[in-house]
XYZ file of C-alpha atoms in Angstrom:
610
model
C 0.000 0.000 0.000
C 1.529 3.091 -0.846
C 1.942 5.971 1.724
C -0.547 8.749 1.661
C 1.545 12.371 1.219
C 1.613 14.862 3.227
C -0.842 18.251 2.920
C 0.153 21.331 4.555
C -3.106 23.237 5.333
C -2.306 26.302 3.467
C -2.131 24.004 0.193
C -6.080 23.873 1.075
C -6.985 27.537 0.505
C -5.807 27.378 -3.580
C -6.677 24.084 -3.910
C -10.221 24.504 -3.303
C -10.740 27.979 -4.923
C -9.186 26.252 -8.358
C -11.806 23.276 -7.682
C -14.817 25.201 -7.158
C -13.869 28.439 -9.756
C -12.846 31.074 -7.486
C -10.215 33.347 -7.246
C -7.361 32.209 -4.837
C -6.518 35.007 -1.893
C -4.038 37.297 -2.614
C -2.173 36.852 0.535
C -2.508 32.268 0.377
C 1.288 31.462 0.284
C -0.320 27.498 -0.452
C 0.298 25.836 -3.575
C -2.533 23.261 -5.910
C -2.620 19.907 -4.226
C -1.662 18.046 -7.271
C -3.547 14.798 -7.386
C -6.465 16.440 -6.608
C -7.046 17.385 -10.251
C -5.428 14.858 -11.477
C -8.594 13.720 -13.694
C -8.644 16.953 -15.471
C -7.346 17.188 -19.097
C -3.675 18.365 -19.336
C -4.533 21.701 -20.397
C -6.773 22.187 -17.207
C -4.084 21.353 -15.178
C -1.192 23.794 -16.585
C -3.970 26.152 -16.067
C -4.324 25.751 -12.901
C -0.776 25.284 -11.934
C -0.472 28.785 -13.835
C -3.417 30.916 -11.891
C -1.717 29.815 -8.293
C 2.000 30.340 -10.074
C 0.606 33.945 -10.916
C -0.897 34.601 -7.400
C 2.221 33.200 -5.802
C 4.757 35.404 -8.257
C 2.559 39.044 -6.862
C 2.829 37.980 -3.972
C 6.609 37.384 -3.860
C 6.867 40.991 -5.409
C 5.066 42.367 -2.125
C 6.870 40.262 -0.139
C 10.513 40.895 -0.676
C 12.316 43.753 -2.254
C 14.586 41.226 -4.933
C 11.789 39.188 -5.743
C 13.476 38.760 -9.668
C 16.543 36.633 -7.809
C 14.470 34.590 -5.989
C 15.200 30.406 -7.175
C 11.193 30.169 -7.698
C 10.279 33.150 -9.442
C 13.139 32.475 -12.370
C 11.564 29.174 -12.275
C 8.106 30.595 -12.916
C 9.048 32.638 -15.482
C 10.598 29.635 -17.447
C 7.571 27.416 -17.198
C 5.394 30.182 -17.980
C 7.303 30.820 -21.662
C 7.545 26.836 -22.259
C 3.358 26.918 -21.385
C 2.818 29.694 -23.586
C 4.882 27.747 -26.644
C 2.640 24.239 -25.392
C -0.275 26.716 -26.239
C 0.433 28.163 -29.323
C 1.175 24.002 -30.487
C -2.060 22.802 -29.257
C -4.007 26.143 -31.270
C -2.081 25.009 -34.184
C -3.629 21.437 -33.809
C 0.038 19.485 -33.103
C -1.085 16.382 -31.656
C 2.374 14.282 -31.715
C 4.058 12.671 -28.655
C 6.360 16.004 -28.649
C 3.751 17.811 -27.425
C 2.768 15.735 -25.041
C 6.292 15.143 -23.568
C 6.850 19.229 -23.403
C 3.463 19.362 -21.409
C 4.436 16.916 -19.204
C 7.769 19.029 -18.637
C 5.953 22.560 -18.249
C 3.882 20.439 -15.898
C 6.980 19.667 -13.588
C 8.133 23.470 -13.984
C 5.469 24.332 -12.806
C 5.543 22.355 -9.790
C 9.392 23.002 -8.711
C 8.393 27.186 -9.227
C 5.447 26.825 -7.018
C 7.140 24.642 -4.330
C 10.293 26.817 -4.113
C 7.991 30.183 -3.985
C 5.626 28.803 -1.515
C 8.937 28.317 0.637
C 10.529 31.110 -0.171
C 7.267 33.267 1.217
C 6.663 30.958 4.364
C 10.468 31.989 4.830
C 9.550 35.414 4.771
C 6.761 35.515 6.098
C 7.428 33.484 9.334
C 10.189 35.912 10.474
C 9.108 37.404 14.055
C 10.135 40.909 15.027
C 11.912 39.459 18.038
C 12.856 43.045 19.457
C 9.646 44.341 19.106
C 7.687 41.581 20.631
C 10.158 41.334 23.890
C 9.184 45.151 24.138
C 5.461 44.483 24.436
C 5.337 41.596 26.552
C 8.360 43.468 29.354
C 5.347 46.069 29.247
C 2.747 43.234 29.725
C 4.756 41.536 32.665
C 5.001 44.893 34.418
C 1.481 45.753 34.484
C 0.345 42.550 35.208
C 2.840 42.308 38.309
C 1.365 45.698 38.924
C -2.404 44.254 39.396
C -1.002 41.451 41.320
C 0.708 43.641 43.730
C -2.382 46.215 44.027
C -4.801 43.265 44.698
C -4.537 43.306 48.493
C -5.648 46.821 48.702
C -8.033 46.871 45.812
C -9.800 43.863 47.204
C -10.128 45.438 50.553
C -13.008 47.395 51.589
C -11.675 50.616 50.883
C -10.813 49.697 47.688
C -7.858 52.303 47.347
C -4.654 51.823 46.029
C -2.046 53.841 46.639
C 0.441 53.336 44.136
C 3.991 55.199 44.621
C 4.013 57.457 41.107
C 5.274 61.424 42.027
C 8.108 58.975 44.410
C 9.113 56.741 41.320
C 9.167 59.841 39.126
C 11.480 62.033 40.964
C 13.877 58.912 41.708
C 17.589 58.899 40.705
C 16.516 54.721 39.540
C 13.703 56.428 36.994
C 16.221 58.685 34.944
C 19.227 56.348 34.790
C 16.699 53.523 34.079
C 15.257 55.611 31.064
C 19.389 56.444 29.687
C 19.360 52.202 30.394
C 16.631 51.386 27.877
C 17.009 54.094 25.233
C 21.250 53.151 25.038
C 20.058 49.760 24.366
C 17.345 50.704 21.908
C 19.887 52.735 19.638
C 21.932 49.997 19.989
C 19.988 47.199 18.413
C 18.003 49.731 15.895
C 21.315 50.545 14.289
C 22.658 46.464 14.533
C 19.512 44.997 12.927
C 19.637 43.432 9.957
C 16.127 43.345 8.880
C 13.529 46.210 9.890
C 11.665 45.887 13.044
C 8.529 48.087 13.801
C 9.745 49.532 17.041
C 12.861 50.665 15.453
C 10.358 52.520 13.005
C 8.106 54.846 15.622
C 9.062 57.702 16.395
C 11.416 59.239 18.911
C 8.448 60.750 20.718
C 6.774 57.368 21.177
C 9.425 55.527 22.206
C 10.856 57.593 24.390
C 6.943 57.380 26.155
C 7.286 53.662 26.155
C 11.130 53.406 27.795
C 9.939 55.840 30.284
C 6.455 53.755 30.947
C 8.992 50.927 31.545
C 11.092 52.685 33.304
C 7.917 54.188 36.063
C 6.175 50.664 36.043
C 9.652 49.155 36.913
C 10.288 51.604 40.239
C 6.657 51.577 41.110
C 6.858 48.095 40.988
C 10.178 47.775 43.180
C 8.606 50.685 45.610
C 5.801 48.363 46.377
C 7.040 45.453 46.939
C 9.778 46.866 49.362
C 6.074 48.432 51.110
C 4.378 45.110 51.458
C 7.791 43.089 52.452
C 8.415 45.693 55.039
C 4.830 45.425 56.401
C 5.236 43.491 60.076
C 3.600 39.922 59.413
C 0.345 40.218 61.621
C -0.870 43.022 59.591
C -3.575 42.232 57.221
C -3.479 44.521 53.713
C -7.283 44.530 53.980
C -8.453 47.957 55.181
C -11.259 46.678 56.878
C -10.295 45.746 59.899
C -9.912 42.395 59.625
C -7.257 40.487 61.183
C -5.488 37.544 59.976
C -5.666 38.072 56.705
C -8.650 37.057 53.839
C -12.033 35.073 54.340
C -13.919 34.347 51.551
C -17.660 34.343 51.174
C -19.027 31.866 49.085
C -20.067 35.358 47.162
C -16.367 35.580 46.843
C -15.494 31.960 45.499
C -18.586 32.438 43.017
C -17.010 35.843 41.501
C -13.540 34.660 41.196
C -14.165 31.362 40.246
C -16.709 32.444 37.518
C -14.311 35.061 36.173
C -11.208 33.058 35.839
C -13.362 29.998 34.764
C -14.866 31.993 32.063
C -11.600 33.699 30.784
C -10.502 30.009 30.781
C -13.284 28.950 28.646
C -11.981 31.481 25.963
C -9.626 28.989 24.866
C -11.910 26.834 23.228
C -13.704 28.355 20.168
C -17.190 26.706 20.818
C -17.077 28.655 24.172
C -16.591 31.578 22.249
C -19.088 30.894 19.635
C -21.559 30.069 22.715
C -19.806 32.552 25.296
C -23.557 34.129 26.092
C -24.817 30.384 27.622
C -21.668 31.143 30.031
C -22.750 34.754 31.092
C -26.744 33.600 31.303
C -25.304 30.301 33.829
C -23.059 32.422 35.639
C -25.769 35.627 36.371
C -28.663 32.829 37.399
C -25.837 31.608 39.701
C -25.120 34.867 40.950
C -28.946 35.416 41.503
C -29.058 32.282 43.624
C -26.081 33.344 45.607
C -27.296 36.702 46.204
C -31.032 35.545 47.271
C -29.132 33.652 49.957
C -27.018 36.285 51.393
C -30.748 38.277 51.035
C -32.336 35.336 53.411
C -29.113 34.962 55.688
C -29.349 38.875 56.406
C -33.320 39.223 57.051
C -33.977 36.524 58.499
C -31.088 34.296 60.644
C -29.428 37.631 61.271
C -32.747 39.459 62.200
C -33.500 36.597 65.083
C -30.012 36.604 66.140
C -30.364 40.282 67.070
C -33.968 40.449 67.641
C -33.528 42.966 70.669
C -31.413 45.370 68.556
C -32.300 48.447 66.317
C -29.206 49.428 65.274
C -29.665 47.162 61.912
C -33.397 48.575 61.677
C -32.193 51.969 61.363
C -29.796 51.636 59.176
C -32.123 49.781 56.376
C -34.219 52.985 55.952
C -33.463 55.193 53.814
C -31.271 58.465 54.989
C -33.332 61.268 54.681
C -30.346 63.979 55.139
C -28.949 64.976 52.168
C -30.944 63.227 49.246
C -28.286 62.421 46.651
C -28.717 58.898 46.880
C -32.334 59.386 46.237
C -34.093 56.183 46.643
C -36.996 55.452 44.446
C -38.916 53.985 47.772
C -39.704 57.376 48.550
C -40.969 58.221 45.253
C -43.632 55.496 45.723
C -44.243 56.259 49.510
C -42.499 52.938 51.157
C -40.722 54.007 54.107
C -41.120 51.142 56.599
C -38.499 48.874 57.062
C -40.814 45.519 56.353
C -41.658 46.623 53.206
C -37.839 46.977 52.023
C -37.155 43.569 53.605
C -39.395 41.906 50.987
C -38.632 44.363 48.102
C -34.871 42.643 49.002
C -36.594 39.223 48.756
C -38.128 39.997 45.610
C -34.793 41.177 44.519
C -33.191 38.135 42.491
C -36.157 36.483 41.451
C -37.459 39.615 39.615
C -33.505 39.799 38.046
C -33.870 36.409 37.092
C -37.581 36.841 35.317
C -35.970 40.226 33.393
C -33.107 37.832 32.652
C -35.063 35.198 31.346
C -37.188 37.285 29.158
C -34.884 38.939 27.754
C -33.062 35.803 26.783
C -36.201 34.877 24.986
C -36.378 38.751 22.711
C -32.990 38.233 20.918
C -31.926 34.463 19.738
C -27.999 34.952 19.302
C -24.910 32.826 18.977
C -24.376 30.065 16.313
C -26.770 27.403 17.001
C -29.541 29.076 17.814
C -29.493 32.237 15.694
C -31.975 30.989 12.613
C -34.778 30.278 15.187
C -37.792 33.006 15.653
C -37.747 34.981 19.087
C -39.754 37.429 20.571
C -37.983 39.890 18.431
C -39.395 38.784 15.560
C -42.854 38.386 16.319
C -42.744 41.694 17.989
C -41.033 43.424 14.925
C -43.687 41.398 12.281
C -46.487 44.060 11.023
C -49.544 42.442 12.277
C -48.187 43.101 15.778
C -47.104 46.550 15.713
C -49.565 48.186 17.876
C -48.278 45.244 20.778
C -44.690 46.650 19.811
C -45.843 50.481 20.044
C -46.985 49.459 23.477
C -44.391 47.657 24.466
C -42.325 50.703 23.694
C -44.398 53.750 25.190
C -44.135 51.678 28.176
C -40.604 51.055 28.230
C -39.899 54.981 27.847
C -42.152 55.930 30.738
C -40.270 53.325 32.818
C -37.190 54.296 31.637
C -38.233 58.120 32.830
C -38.896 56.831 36.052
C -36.348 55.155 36.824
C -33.627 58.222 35.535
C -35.176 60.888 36.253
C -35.246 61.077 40.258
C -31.433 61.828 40.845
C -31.920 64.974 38.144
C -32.512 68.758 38.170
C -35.433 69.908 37.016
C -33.975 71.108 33.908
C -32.242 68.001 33.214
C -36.225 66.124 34.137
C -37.729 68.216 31.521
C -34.795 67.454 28.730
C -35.023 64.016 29.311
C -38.947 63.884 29.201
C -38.960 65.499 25.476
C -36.051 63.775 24.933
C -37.665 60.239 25.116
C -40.977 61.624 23.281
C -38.547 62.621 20.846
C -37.267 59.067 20.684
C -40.908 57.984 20.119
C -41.498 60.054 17.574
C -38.129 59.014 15.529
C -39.740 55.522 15.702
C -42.891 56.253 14.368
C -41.566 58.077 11.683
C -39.678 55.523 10.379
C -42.399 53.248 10.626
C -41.786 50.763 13.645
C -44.225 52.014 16.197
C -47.282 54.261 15.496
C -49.258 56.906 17.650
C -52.666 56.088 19.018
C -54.292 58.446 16.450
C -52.723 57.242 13.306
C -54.863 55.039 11.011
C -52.726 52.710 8.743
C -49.146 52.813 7.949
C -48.873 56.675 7.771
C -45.970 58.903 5.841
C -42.787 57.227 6.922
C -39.616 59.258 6.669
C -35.680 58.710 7.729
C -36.695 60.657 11.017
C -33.296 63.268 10.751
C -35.351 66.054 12.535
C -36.693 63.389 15.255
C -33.672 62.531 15.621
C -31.666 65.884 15.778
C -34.325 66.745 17.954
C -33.082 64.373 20.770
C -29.647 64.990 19.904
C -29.887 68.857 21.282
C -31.622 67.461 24.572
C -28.735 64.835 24.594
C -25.713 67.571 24.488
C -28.199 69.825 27.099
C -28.092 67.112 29.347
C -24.645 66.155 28.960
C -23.520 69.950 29.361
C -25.346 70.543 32.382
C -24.155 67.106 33.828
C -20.080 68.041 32.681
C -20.444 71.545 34.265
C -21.837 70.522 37.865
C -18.972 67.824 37.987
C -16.522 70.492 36.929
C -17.889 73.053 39.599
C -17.529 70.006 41.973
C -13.977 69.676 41.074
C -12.648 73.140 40.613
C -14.730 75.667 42.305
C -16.129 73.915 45.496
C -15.793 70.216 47.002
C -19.297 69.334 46.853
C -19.421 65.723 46.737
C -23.352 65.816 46.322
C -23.032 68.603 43.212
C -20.292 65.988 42.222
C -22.270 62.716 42.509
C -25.522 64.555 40.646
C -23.611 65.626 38.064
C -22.268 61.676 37.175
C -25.976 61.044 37.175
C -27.013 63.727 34.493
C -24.032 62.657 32.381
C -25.430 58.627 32.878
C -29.203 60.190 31.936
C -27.526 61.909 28.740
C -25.748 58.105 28.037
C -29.544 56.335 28.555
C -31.348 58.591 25.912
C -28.749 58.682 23.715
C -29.165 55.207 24.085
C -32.653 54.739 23.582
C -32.845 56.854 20.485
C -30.383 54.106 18.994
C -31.702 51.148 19.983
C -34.180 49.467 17.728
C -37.786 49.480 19.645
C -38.082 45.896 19.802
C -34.746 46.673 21.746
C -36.332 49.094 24.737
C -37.412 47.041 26.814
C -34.029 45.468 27.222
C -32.743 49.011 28.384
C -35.886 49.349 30.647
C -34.842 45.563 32.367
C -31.258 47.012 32.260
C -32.045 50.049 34.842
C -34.847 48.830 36.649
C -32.223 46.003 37.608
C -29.457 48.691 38.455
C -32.233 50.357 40.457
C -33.118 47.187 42.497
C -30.103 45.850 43.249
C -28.353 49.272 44.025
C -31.273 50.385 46.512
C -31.566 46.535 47.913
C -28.357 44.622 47.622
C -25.413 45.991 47.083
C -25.925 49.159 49.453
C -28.161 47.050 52.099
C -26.051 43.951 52.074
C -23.053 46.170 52.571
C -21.139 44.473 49.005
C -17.646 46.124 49.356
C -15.847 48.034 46.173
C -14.706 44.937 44.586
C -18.284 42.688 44.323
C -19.319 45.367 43.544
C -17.013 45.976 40.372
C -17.184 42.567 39.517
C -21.238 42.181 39.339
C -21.427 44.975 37.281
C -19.095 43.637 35.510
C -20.785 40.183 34.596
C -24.009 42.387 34.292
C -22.495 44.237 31.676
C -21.225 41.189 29.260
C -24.363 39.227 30.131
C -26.703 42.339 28.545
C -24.041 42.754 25.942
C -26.368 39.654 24.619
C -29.292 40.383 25.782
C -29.477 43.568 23.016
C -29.111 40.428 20.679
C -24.801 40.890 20.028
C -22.499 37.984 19.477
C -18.820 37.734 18.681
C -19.026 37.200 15.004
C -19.108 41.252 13.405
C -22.826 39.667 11.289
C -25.109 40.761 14.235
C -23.064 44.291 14.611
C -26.504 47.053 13.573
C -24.489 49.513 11.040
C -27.942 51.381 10.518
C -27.480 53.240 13.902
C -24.617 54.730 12.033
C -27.048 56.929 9.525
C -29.303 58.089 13.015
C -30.117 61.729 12.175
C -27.597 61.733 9.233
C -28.437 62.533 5.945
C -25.813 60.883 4.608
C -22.379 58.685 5.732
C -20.239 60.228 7.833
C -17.540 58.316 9.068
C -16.523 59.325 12.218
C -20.099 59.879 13.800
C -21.357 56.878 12.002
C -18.423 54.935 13.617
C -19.230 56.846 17.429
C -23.072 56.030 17.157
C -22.641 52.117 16.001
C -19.667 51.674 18.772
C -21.845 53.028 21.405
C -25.346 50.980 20.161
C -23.308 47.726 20.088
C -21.631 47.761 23.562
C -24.261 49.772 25.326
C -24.472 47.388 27.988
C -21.313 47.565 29.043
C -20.706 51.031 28.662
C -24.179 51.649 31.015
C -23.231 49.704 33.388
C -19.742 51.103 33.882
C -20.924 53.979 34.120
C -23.606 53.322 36.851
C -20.600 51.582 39.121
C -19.060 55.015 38.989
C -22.004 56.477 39.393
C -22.968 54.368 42.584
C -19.200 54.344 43.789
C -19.410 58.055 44.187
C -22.790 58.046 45.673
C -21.625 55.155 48.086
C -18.521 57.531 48.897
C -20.458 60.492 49.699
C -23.157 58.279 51.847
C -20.000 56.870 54.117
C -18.631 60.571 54.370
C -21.922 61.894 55.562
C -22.974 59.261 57.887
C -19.294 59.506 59.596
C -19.177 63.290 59.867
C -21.447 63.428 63.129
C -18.918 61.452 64.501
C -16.592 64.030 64.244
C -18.152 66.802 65.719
């Protein structure tokens, strides 16, 4: 039996664009897989053998300044002039065993050009830039060592890290550190053979990256001479705690589901599936949480039955409103009523969850089914889907509005009509008084019109965080202005989002709202939980607006929002911001609630001090 050959898997890429008539990629350094055409006429194959020879030849030109020396191209060149004398014997209707001996010849030709250019390019093309990628991963290592030394701290409740950077700066290590690295550059930029990309940046840039280096390398030799020099008894927590780390099963659940996900990365159906990961790991959460809800209201509650120290501290502060709560909106001030509304908590995340896995089908092997999407967006339902979205807005009002100015209320309120009324112009929802499809337009002055209530809401938000900052230390002026500037982020939101797509913005805050108000603030969830739900939040509603990771699902038509026409760099802002509006909301709500939370613990400790 004779032994099968061996295929490189580049070969694959010509072989099958030949078989099924397609033109091979231009960058495909493969060559034809010979015996697959084997049962083609003679004339087929030299044809063949000639297309990849061609494709192979411009590529070598790209590829290498003295292509014309190269073993493979002369080669080429050769077979192609003894193909084009085969051809002009065959038009001439020569059918004697000469011609059939010089195709079999061009025939070989063409095999040694193809197998020497093929090598020649893989030659070329598998040369690393050595210097350049030791740069990058020295930069890597150092801010990775970084996080692992800050961990202590930023794990702690405090959740501050002080890292040693005006110290590390002014240090006689920095400067001679920085003459260090920049000698050595010069030296191998001017002893290279063969370019290398770091060589080719400018002076400006790398002298920014040796003197990165250089910091990371003394901040990172500052703290660990800190945290060797600590006395051993001390814990780096700032909580109080002695003895070092205990870990909640909270704890176990958010590091283990984080590293076990970025472990799952590894294996491309995880990645082609990674929303079934985020949906298991947030119902897990939800489970976890509901029992830290139970643990704290109920074995807690009868373990202290005689105190009201805990009691107190569940309502809701009613000195200096800018953690507004939405209880007293809706006139719930007694402390039984937030216990269940803390119950109710994770099952009504999980029900938002689960129905908003149901709207948008995504992924690979569930994509081509219907979903609520569909039926929603079909014209026989679009008075359910105008519904659907009137109530979304109002909720979406509600839940946004309290932590506002008044101006900021009224912007937002025309804002979301305005969002409305861009939808019904272009034809998905319709107004109560329309009969039939109505005039549909592209919506630009809809949409134009949200845009100035957008940049209103965003100005006022920027200018009470920069009177915060500069004029007066106002940590209330400070935390409303984050708000306004989150507000501005939600309409400009909602005016992008297609309306079948509200209601997963609605779910999005009325789960920020609940768990803020409930869990995270109630159940006292230090900086770090905190960071991490959001987090997992974040990538889990990343889906939910009905994303994947393959660019087919990415909505370019948000691009052309109140456009008349392309324009690349708002077209590129507006679909950026549609497709990871989940994560970028919920970011901004942890900083959002991290201030807030900030201000709370500075308030409630200044009678302390008096």
């Amino acid at each position: 039996m004779e032994k099968p050959s061996t295929v490189e898997q580049v070969d694959l890429t010509p072989t099958l664009a030949l078989g099924l008539g397609l033109p091979i990629s231009q960058n495909s350094v493969g060559r034809l897989i010979q015996p697959v055409v084997d049962e083609a006429s003679l004339r087929d194959q030299l044809r063949f053998l000639h297309l990849n020879g061609h494709q192979l030849s411009y590529l070598l030109k790209d590829s290498m300044p003295a292509y014309e020396k190269e073993e493979g191209y002369e080669q080429f060149r050769v077979a192609e002039k003894s193909h084009g004398n085969w051809v002009k014997l065959v038009v001439e209707g020569n059918t004697s065993e000469v011609l059939t001996n010089m195709g079999k010849k061009v025939f070989k030709q063409y095999l040694e050009a193809l197998r020497a250019m093929s090598e020649a390019l893989s030659k070329q093309l598998g040369k690393y830039d050595i210097y350049s990628m030791v740069v990058g991963m020295v930069l890597v290592f150092q801010l990775l060592l970084l996080l692992l030394l800050a961990m202590p701290e930023a794990l702690s409740s405090a959740s501050e890290v002080d890292l040693p950077v005006s110290s590390a700066l002014l240090s006689l290590p920095f400067y001679l550190l920085c003459l260090l690295l920049s000698s050595v550059h010069v030296l191998v930029c001017t002893s290279a053979e063969s370019s290398c990309y770091f060589c080719s940046l400018s002076w400006g840039l790398v002298f920014g990256a040796v003197a990165l280096s250089s910091a990371l390398l003394c901040i990172l030799v500052s703290m660990a001479a800190r945290r060797g020099g600590k006395p051993p008894g001390k814990s780096p927590s700032h909580g109080g705690v002695s003895g070092g780390w205990s870990l909640s099963e909270l704890d176990i659940l958010l590091l283990a589901g984080t590293a076990g996900h970025t472990l799952s990365l590894s294996a491309s159906s995880f990645v082609e599936e990674e929303h079934q990961v985020w949906y298991f790991l947030l119902n897990t959460l939800c489970l976890v949480v509901f029992q830290d809800v139970c643990r704290k209201y109920f074995r807690e509650r009868r373990a202290n039955f005689g105190s009201l120290e805990d009691e107190d501290y569940l309502l809701p502060s009613n000195e200096g409103d800018a953690v507004a709560s939405p209880l007293a909106d809706l006139g719930v001030t007694d402390a039984g009523s937030e216990k269940w509304l803390a119950l109710a908590t994770p099952p009504l995340t999980l029900a938002c969850c689960r129905l908003l896995r149901s709207l948008n089908q995504t992924g690979v092997q569930w994509a081509h089914l219907p979903d609520l999407g569909h039926w929603l967006n079909s014209f026989e339902h679009k008075m359910v889907l105008s519904l659907f979205a009137a109530l979304s807005l109002a909720l979406i009002y509600f839940l946004v509005q309290r932590r506002c100015s008044w101006v900021s209320k009224i912007a937002l309120a025309l804002g979301l009509l305005g969002v409305y009324s861009y939808r019904a112009a272009v034809g998905n929802v319709v107004f109560p008084w329309q009969r039939g499809g109505g005039n549909m337009s592209k919506g630009t002055v809809e949409a134009r019109f949200v845009y100035v209530f957008v940049l209103g809401i965003l100005f006022t938000g920027s200018k009470d965080l920069l009177r915060s900052q500069v004029i007066t230390a106002d940590a209330r002026l400070k935390s409303r202005g984050l708000w306004e500037i989150y507000s501005g982020m939600v309409l400009l939101v909602a005016l992008l989002f297609r309306a079948h797509n509200l209601p997963v913005l609605c779910c999005c805050l009325l789960v920020q709202t609940l768990m803020a108000q409930f869990i995270w603030k109630k159940l006292h969830y230090d900086a770090a939980q905190t960071t991490i739900m959001h987090y997992w939040f974040g990538q889990a509603f990343f889906y939910f607006q009905g994303n994947s990771n393959s660019i087919a699902t990415v909505d370019i038509s948000v691009g052309f929002v109140g456009l008349e026409s392309y324009i690349e760099a708002p077209a590129f802002f507006l679909t950026a911001l549609s497709t990871y509006a989940g994560p970028l909301l919920w970011a901004a709500h942890l900083v959002c609630y991290l201030s807030s939370e900030k201000r709370s613990v500075t308030v409630h400790s200044a009678p302390s001090h008096q």
